[in-house]
Coordinates of C-alpha atoms in Angstrom, one line a residue:
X57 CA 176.3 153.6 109.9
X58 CA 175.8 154.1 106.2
X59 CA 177.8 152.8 103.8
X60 CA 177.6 155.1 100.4
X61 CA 174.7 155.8 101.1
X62 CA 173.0 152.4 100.4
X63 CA 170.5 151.3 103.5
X64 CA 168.3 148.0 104.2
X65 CA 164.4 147.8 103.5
X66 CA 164.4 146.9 107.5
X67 CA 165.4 149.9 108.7
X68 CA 162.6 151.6 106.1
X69 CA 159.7 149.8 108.3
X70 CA 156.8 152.4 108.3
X71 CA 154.6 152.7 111.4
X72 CA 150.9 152.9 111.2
X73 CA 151.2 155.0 114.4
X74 CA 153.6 157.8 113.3
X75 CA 152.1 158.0 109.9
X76 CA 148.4 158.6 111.5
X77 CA 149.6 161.2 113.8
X78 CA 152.1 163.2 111.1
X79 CA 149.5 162.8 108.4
X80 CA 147.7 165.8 108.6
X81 CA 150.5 168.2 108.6
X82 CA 152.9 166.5 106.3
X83 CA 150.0 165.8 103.5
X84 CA 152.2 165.3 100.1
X85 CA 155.2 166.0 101.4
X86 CA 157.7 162.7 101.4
X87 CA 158.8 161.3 103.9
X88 CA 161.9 159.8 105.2
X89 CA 163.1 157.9 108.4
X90 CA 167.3 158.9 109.2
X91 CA 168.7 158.5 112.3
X92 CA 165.9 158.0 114.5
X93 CA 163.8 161.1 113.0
X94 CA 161.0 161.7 110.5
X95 CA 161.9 164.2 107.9
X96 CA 159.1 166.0 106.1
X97 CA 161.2 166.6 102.5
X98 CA 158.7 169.0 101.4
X99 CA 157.7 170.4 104.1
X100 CA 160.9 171.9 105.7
X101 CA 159.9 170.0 109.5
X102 CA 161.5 167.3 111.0
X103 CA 160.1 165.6 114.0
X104 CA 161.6 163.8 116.8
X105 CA 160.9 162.5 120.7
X106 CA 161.2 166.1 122.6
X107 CA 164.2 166.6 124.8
X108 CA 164.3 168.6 127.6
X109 CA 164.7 172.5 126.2
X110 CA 163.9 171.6 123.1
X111 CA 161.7 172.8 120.8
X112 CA 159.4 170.3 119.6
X113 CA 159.3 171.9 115.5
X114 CA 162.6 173.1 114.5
X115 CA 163.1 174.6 111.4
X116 CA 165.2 172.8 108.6
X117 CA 167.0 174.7 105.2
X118 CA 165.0 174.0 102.6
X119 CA 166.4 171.8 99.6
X120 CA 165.8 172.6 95.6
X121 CA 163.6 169.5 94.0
X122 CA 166.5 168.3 92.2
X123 CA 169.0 167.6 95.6
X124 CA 165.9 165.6 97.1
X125 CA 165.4 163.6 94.2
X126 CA 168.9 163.2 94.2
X127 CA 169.3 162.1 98.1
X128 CA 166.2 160.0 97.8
X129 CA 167.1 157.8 94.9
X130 CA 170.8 157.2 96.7
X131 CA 169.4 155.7 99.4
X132 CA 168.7 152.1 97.6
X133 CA 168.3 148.6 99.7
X134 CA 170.8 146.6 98.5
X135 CA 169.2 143.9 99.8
X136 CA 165.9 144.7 98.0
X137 CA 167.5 144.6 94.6
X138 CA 165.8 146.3 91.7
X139 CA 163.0 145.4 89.8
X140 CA 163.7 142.5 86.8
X141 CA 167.4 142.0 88.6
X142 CA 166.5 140.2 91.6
X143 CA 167.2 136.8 90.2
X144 CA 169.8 137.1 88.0
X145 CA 172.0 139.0 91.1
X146 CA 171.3 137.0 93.5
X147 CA 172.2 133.5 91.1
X148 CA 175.4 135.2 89.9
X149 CA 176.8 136.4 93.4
X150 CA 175.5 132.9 94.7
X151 CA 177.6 131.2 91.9
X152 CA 180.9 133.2 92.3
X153 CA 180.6 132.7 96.1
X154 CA 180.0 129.0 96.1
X155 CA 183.1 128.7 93.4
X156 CA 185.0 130.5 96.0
X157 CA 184.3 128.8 99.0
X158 CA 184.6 125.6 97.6
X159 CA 187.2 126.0 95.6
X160 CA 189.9 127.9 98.5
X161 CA 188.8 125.4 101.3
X162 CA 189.2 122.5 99.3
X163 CA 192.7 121.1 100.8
X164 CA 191.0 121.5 104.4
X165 CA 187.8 119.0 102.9
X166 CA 190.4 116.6 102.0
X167 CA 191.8 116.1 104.8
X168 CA 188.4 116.2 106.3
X169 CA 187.1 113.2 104.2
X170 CA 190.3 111.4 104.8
X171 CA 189.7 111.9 109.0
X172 CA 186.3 110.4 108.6
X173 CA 187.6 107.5 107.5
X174 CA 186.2 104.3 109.7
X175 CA 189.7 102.2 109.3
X176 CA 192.0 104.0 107.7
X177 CA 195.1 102.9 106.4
X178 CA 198.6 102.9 107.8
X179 CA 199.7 105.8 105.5
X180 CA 196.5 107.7 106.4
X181 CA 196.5 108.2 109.9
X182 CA 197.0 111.6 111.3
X183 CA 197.2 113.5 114.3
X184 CA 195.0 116.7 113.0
X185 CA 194.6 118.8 110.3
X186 CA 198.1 120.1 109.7
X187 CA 199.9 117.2 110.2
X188 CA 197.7 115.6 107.5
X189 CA 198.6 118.6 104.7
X190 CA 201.9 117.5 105.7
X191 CA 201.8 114.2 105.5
X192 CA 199.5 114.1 102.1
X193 CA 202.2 116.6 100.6
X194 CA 205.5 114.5 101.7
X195 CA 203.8 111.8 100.3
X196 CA 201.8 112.4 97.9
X197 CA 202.9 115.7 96.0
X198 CA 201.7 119.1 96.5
X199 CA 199.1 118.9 94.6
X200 CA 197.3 115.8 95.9
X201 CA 195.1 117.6 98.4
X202 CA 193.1 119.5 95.6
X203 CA 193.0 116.6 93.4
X204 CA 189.1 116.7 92.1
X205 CA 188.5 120.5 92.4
X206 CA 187.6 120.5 88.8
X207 CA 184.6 118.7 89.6
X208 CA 183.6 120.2 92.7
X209 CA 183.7 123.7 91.0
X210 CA 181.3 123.0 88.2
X211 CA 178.6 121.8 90.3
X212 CA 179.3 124.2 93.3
X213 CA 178.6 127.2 90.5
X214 CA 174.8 126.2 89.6
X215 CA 174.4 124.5 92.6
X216 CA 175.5 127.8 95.0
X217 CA 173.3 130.0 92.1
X218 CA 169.8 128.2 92.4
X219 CA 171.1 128.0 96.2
X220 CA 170.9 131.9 97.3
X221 CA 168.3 132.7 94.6
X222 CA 165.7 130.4 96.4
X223 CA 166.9 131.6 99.4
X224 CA 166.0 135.4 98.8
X225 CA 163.3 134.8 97.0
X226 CA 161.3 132.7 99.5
X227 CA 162.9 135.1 102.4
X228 CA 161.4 137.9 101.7
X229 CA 158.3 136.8 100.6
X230 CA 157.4 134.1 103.3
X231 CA 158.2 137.0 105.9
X232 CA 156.4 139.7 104.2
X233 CA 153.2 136.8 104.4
X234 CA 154.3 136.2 108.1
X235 CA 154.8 139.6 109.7
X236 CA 155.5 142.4 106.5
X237 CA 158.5 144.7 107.1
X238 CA 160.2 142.8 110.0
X239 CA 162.5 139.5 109.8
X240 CA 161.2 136.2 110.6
X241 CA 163.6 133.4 112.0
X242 CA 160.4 130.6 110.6
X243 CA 161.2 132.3 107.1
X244 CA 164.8 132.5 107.3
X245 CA 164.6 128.4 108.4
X246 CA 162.1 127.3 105.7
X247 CA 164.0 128.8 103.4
X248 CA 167.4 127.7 103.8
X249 CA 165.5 124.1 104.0
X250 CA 163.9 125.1 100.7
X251 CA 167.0 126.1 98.7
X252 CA 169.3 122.9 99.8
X253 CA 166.6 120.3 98.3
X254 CA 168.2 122.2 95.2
X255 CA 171.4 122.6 96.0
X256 CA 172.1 119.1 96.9
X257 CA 170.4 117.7 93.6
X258 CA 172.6 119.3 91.7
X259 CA 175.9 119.2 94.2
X260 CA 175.4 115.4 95.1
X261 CA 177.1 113.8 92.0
X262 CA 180.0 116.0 92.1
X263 CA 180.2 115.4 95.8
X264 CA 180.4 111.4 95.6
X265 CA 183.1 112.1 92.4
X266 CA 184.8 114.3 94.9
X267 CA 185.3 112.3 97.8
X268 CA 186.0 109.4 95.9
X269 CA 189.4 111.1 94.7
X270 CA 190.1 112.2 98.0
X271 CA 190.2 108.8 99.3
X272 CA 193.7 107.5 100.1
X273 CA 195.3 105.5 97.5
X274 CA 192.3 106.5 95.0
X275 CA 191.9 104.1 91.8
X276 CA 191.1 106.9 89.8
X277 CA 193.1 108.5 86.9
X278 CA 191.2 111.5 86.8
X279 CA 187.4 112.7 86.9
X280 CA 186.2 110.9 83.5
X281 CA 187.9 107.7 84.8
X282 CA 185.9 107.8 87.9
X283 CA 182.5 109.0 86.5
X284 CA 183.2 106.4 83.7
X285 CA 184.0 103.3 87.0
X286 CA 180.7 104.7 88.9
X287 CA 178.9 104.0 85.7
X288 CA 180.2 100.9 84.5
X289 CA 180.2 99.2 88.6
X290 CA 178.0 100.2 90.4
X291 CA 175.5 102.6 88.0
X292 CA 173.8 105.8 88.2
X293 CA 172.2 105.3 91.4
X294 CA 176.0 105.5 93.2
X295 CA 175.8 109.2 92.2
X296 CA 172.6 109.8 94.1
X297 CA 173.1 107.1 97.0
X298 CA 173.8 109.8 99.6
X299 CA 171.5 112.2 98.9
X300 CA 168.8 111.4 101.6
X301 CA 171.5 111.1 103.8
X302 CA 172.7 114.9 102.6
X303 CA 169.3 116.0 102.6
X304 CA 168.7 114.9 106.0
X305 CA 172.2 116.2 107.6
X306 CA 171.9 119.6 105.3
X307 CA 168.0 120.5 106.3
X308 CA 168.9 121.2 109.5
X309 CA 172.7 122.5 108.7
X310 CA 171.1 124.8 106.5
X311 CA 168.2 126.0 108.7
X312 CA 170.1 125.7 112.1
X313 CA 173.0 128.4 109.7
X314 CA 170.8 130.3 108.2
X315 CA 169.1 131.6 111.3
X316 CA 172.2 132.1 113.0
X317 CA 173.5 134.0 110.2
X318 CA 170.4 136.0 110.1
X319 CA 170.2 136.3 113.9
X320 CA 174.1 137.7 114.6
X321 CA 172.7 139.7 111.4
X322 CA 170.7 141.5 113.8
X323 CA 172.6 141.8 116.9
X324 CA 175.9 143.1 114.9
X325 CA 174.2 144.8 111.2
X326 CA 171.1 146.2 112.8
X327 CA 170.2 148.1 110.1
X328 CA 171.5 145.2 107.6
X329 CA 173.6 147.6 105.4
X330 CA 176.8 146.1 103.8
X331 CA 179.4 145.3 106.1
X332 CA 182.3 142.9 105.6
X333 CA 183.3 142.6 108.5
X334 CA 179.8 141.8 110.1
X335 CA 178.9 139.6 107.2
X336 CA 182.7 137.3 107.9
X337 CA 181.7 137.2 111.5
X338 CA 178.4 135.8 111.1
X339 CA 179.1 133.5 108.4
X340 CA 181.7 132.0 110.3
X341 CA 180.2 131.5 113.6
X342 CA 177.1 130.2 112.2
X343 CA 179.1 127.7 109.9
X344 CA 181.4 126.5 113.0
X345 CA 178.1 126.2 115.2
X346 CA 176.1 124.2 112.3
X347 CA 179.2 122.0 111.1
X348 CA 179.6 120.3 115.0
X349 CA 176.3 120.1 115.5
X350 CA 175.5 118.1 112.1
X351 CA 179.3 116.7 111.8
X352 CA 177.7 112.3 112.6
X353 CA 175.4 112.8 109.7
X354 CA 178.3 114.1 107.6
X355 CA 180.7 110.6 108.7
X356 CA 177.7 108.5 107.5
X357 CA 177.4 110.5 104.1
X358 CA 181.2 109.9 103.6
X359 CA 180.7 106.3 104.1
X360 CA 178.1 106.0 101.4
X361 CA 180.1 107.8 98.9
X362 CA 183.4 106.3 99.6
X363 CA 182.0 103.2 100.2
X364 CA 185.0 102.4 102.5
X365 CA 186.4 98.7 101.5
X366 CA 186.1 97.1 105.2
X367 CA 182.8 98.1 105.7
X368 CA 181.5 97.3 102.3
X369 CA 183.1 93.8 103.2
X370 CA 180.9 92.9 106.2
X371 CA 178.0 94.2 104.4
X372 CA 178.9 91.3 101.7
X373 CA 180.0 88.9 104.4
X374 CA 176.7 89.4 106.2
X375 CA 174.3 89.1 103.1
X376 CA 176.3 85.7 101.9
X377 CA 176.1 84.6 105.3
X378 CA 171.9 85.6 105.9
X379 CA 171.6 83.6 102.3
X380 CA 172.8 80.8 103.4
X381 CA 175.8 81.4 100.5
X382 CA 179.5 80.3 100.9
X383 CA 180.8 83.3 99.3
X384 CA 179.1 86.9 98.2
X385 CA 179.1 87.9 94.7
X386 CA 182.1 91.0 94.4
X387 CA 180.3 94.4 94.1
X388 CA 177.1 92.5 94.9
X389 CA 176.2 94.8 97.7
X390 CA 176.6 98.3 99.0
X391 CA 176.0 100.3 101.8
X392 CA 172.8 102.3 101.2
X393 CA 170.5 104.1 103.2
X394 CA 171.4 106.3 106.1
X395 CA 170.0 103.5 108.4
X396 CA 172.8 101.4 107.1
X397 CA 175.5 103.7 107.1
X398 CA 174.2 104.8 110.7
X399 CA 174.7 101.1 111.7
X400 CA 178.2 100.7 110.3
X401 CA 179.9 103.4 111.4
X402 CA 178.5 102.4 115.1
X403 CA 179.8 98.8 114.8
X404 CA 183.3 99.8 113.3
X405 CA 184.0 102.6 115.9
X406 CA 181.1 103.2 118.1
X407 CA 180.0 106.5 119.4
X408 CA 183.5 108.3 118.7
X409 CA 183.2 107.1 115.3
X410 CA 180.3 109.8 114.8
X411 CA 182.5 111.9 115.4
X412 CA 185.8 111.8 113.6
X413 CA 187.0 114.8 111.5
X414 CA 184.9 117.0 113.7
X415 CA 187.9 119.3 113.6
X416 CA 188.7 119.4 110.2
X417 CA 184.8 120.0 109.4
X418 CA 184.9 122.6 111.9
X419 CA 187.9 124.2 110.4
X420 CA 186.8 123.9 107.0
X421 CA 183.5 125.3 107.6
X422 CA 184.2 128.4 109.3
X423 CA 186.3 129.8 106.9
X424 CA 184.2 128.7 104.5
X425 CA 181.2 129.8 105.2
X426 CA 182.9 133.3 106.0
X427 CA 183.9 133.7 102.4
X428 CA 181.0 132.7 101.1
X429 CA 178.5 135.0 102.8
X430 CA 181.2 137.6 101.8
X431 CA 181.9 137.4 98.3
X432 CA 178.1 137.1 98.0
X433 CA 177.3 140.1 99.7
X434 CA 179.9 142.3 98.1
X435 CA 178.9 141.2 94.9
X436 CA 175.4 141.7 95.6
X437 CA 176.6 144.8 96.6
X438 CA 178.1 145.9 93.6
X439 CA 175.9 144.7 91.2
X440 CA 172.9 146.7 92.8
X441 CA 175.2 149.4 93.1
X442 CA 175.8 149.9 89.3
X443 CA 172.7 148.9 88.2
X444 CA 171.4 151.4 90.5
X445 CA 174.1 154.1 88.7
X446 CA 173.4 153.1 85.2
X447 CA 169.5 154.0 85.9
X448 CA 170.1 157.3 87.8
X449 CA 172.1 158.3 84.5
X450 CA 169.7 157.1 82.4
X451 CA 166.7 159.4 84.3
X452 CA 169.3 162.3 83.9
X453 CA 169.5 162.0 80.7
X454 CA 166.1 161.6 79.9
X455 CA 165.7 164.7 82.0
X456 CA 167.7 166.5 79.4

């Protein structure tokens, strides 16, 4: 299937095999691969695998210069964007999509920060998902479960544009090194790895400020109040205390997505043209399988940004008590370090713990993941599509 006429550098792959064998008789005349068949532009011939009665050269209408410069400069990659623009596309759809998915799924991550809580209290204790929007709404007010979006949004946008721009770039160019014209699942890994040692740099600040507004019964006024508190108690490192731990459970969320993504790519876009529906499906399944599979690396990252009280308490009550002290300094200690956090959530809940909000990460990231891969390939879409417009104009018109 085409859509407007836009196809994928993949299904463009030329073979050394058919070019040595055409070569002679197609010399200078163009040539391009539809459908399963060479046709000679130039020469009037198209070739294909003989069938049985049929001719093995069948004549083709010739076309006037100007309709097969017209047909060949439709048919644009909108995956290989054009020259100069690769970049800035890919960092502007990335940043729109990121915005998006973060910013519509955000009542869902509430409740999934909430869930993952090691002791919660009385008032936050819920059956599942939607009987925790329920509860936070009775309660709280409607507008409690996006409380912190502000925050979220402005890192998401760089964060998402550095994100996919890394992504494509080292894509394409790790699997032209690896095996030119074909898709490598290697590449497609190393790459997602690549781009979320970026992504979480800049996303892991807003992240702890997030979830620390989530929290039930939050201390926090608004965004300034609780950048100002992190500051003030427990200094800069609180913003970046997590981000081993993030790095560690996103490597392999990201690698473990992207080459699903890229995988259902191929069994349901074949010849990786824009399709929504193909690009929803893929992003969601590979989000869902990625999300359970990382989801006790996510419970330990939640600990070391909320720094849950209970916990933070028997990491004081055990240092006092290993320093031979009667009492521990308040705000004297933290959890830090994934080893730590691994630790804690083990002796507060035990395997299960590991586990808790699986559902609600689930849920959030299917979705979410969906409307990411979405938004980013219509707008890559549409971007390449214009800019591929404005320059077909601007040949005509140098033409005249």
């Amino acid at each position: 299937m085409e859509a407007d006429g836009f196809m994928s550098r993949r299904t463009s792959v030329e073979a050394a095999g058919v070019d040595s064998r055409v070569g002679g008789a197609a010399a200078g005349a163009e040539i391009r691969w539809l459908g399963g068949r060479l046709l000679g532009t130039t020469g009037g011939f198209h070739i294909s695998p003989r069938m049985t009665g049929e001719q093995d050269f069948a004549p083709v209408s010739h076309r006037s210069t100007s309709d097969i410069s017209t047909s060949l400069e439709t048919e644009i990659d909108y995956e290989g964007l054009p020259q100069g623009m690769a970049t800035s596309t890919h960092m502007l759809a990335g940043a729109v999509a990121g915005i998006m998915e973060h910013c519509l799924m955000y009542p869902i991550d509430c409740v999934k920060t909430r869930m993952q809580s090691l002791h919660p209290e009385p008032g936050a204790r819920y059956r599942n998902v939607m009987d925790a929007l329920r509860q936070i709404v009775q309660t709280e007010g409607v507008w409690r479960p996006i409380r912190g979006v502000n925050v979220l949004a402005v890192g998401a946008g760089p964060a998402h544009a550095l994100y996919f721009a890394c992504y494509e770039k080292i894509k394409f160019s790790l699997s032209d090194a690896i095996h030119p014209g074909t898709n490598s699942h290697f590449a497609n890994g190393v790459a997602g790895c690549v781009a979320t040692l970026l992504h979480d740099a800049i996303m892991n600040p807003a992240e702890v400020v997030k979830q620390r507004m989530q929290m039930f019964n939050s201390p926090y006024r608004g965004v300034l109040d609780c950048v100002g508190s992190l500051l003030r108690h427990e200094g800069p490192a609180a913003f970046y205390r997590s981000y081993t731990t993030q790095l560690t459970m996103n490597v392999p969320f990201q690698a473990l997505h992207f080459m699903t993504y890229e995988y259902l790519q191929e069994l349901l876009n074949p010849h990786r043209q824009y399709n929504p529906s193909s690009h929803v499906v893929s992003g969601a399944l590979a989000g869902a399988l990625a999300a359970a599979a990382t989801s006790p690396l996510d419970v330990c990252k939640t600990l070391l940004n909320t720094q849950e009280a209970q916990a933070v308490h028997m990491i004081q009550a055990e240092a006092a008590t290993a320093a031979g002290a009667v009492a521990s300094a308040p705000g004297s200690r933290h959890i830090s370090g994934l080893g730590e956090a691994f630790r804690m959530v083990y002796r507060m809940g035990g395997i299960p713990a590991f586990f808790k909000g699986v559902q609600a990460r689930v849920i959030y990231q299917m979705p979410s993941t969906a409307i990411s891969w979405s938004v980013y390939e219509f707008f890559k879409y549409i971007i390449t599509k214009r800019q591929h417009e404005r320059r077909l104009h601007g040949d005509r018109d140098g033409d005249k």
